[in-house]
XYZ file of C-alpha atoms in Angstrom:
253
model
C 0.000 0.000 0.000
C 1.823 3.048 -1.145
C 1.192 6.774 -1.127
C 2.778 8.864 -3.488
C 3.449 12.575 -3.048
C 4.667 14.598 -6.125
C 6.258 18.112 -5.644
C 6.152 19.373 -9.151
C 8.076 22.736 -9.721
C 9.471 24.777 -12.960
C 12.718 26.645 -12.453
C 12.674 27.436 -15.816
C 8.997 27.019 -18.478
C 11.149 24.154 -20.559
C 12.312 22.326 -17.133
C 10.055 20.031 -15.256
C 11.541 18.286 -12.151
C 9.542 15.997 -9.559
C 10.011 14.742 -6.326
C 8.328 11.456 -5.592
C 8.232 9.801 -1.999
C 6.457 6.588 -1.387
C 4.218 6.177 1.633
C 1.135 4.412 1.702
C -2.661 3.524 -0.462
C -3.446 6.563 -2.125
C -2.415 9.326 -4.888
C -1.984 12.987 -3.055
C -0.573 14.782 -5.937
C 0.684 18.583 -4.457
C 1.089 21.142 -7.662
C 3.380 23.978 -7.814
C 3.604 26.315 -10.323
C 1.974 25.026 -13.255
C -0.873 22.994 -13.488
C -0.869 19.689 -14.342
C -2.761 16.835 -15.829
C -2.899 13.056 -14.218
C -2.979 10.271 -16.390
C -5.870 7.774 -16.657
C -5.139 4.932 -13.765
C -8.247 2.612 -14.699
C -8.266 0.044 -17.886
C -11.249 1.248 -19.263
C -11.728 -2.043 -21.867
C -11.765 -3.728 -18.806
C -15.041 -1.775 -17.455
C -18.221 -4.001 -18.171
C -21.680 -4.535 -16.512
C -23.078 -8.051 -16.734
C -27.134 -6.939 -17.899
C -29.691 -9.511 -16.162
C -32.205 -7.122 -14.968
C -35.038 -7.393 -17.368
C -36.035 -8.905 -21.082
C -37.995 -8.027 -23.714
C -39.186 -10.427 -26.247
C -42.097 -9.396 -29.466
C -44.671 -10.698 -27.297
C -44.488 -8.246 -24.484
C -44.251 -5.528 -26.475
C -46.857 -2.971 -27.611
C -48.250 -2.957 -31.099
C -47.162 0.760 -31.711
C -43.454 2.698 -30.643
C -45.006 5.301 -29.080
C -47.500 3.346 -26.740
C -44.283 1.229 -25.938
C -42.311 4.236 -25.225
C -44.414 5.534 -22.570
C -44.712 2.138 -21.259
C -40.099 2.163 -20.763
C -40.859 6.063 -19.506
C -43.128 5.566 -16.943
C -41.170 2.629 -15.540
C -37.896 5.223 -16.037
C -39.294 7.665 -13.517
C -41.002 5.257 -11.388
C -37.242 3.906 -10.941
C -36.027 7.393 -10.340
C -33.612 7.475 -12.826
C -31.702 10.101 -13.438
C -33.223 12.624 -15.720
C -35.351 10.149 -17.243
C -36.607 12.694 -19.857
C -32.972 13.480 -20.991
C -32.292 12.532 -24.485
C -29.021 12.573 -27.276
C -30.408 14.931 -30.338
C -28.381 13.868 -33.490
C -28.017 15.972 -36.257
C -26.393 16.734 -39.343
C -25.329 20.077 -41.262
C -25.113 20.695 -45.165
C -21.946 19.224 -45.267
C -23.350 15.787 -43.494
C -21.100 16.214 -40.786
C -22.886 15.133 -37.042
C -23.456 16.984 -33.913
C -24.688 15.937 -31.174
C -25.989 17.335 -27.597
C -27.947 16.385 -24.628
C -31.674 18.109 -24.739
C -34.966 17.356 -22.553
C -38.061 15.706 -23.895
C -40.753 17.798 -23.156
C -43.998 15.939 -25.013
C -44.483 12.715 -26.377
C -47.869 11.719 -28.146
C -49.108 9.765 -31.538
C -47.164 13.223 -33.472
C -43.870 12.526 -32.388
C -41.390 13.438 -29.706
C -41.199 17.467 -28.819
C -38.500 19.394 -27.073
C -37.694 23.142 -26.882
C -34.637 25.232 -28.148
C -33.143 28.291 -30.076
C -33.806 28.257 -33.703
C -30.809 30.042 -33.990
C -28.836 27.458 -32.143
C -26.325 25.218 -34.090
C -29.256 22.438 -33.788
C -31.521 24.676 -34.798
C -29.741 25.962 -37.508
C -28.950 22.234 -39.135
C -32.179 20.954 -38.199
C -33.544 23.832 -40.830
C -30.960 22.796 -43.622
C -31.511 19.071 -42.909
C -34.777 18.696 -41.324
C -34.477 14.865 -39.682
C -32.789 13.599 -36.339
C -31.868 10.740 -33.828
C -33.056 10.230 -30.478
C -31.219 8.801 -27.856
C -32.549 7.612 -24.475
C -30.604 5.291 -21.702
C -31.833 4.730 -18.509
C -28.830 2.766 -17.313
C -31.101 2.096 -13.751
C -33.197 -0.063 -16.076
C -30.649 -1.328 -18.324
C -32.209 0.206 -21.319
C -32.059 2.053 -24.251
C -34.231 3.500 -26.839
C -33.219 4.983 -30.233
C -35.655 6.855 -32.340
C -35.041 8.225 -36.099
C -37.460 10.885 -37.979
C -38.377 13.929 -40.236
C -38.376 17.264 -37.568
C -40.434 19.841 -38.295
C -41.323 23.190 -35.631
C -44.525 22.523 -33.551
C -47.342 25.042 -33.762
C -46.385 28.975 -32.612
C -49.476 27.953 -29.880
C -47.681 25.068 -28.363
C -44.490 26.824 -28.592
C -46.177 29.952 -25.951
C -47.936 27.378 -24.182
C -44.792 25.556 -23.131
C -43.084 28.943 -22.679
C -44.949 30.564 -20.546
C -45.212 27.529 -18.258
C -41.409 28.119 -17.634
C -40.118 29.708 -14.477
C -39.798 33.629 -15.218
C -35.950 33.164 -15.183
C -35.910 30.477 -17.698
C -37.760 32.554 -19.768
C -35.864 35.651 -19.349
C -32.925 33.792 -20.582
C -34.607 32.400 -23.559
C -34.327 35.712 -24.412
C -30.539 36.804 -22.784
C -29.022 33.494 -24.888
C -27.512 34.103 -28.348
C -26.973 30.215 -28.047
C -24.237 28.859 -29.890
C -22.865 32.330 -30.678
C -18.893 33.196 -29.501
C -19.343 36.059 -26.145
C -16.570 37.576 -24.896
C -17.209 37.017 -21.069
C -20.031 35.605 -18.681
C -20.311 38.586 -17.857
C -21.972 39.641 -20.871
C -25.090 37.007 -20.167
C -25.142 38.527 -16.632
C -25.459 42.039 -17.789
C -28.038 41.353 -20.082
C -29.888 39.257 -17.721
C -30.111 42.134 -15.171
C -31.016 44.685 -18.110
C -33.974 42.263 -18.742
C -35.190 41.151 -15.673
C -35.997 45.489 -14.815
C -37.660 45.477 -18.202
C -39.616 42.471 -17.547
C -39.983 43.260 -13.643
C -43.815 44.031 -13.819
C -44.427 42.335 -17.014
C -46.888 39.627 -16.102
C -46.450 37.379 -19.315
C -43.264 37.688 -20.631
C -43.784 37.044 -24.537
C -41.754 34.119 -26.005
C -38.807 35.608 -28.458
C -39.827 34.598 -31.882
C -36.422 32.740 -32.316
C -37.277 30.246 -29.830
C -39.619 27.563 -29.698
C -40.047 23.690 -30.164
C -38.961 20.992 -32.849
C -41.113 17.668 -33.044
C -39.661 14.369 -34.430
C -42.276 12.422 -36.566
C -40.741 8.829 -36.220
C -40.233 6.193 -38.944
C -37.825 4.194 -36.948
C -37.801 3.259 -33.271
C -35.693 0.729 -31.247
C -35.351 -0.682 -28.110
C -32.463 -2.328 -26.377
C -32.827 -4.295 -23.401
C -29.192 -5.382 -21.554
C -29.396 -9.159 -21.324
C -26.126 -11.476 -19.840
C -23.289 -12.285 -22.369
C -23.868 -9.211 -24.383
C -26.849 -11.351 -25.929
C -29.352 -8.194 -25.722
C -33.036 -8.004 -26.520
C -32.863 -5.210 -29.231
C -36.740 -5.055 -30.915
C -37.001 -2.503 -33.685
C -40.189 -0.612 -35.181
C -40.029 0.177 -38.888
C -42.408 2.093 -40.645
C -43.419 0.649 -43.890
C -46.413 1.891 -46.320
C -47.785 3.384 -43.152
C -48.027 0.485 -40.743
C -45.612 -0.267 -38.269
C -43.340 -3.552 -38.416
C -42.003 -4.854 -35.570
C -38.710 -6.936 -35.934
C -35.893 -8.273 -33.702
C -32.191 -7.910 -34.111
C -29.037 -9.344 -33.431
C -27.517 -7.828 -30.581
């Protein structure tokens, strides 16, 4: 059991020296002058969860994605896991080079799969030039995941002020303080604004929603769901859409 304390020091920027003493179970690493980075100590390939919790066979399953969805949601937050809701948008630009960010679900129904952002954004921006997306949902508490593809399109103005104004007043004041995905030169800029804008708004009772923000809705043609099973032999049943009905279909893990 061995404890290792570095003294790392720079007489000169091209000369690094370290002392090293060896003393018992842990890493106390103590910096001077520059910092430092440590190197990864774990073998990641070796990192791997044996899946046993649940299965999922064509049987159990519900005869549309959606109606199954809800079904692996509700049992999410009944589970408490962690931001159930949270999802991996996918997207493209002109060039068909991929992006991708964590966003909220905020509506799910026979349309399609909703969630709220900047149309300026750099999602909103490729969704516009290349108007379809992946989902990605894992609730590792459940051993599950859920991929959906689809054509986006921008939900109704109505919806979008309906969501917006059920904010909290903050949220919505920085709707409008956000030039997301723009370079700023400091925080400090977003915390000027965001004073400037909370007077103005200070006895507004509705704030309006800025006309550059508002919600996207995935229309899906493609849905799957993964269910961890042992020896990496997973349940993975797909929905395809094909001439308008839905065909369900399992694949090789």
């Amino acid at each position: 059991m061995l404890i290792y304390i570095c003294l790392l020091y720079y007489p000169e920027p091209e000369i690094r020296k370290a002392l090293v003493f060896s003393l018992a179970p842990t890493y106390i690493f103590i910096i001077l002058g520059k910092t430092t980075t440590m190197a990864l100590t774990h073998n990641i390939a070796a990192i791997r969860v044996n899946y046993r919790k649940h299965a999922l066979t064509e049987d159990s399953v519900a005869g549309h994605p959606i109606e199954q969805f809800k079904v692996w949601l509700q049992e999410a937050i009944e589970a408490q896991a962690e931001e159930p809701t949270a999802l991996v948008l996918s997207t493209v630009n002109a060039a068909g080079r991929p992006s991708a960010r964590v966003v909220l679900l905020k509506g799910v129904d026979a349309q399609g799969f909703s969630f709220y952002t900047n149309y300026n954004s750099r999602k909103g921006q490729e969704l516009e030039q290349r108007p379809y997306a992946s989902l990605t949902f894992f609730w590792p508490a459940l051993e599950r995941q859920v991929r959906v593809e689809g054509k986006v399109g921008k939900v109704s103005p109505q919806e979008s002020d309906a969501y917006f104004h059920s904010r909290p007043k903050g949220s919505q004041i920085g709707a409008w303080v956000s030039p997301q995905s723009q370079v700023i030169p400091s925080r400090q800029v977003l915390e000027q604004r965001e004073k400037e804008l909370a007077e103005k708004f200070a006895g507004t009772e509705l704030v309006p929603r800025p006309e550059h923000w508002g919600g996207f809705r995935l229309e899906p043609d493609y849905v799957e769901f993964w269910q961890g099973r042992p020896s990496r032999l997973h349940d993975r049943i797909a929905y395809e859409l094909e001439n308008g009905l839905w065909q369900v279909k399992r694949l090789a893990p």
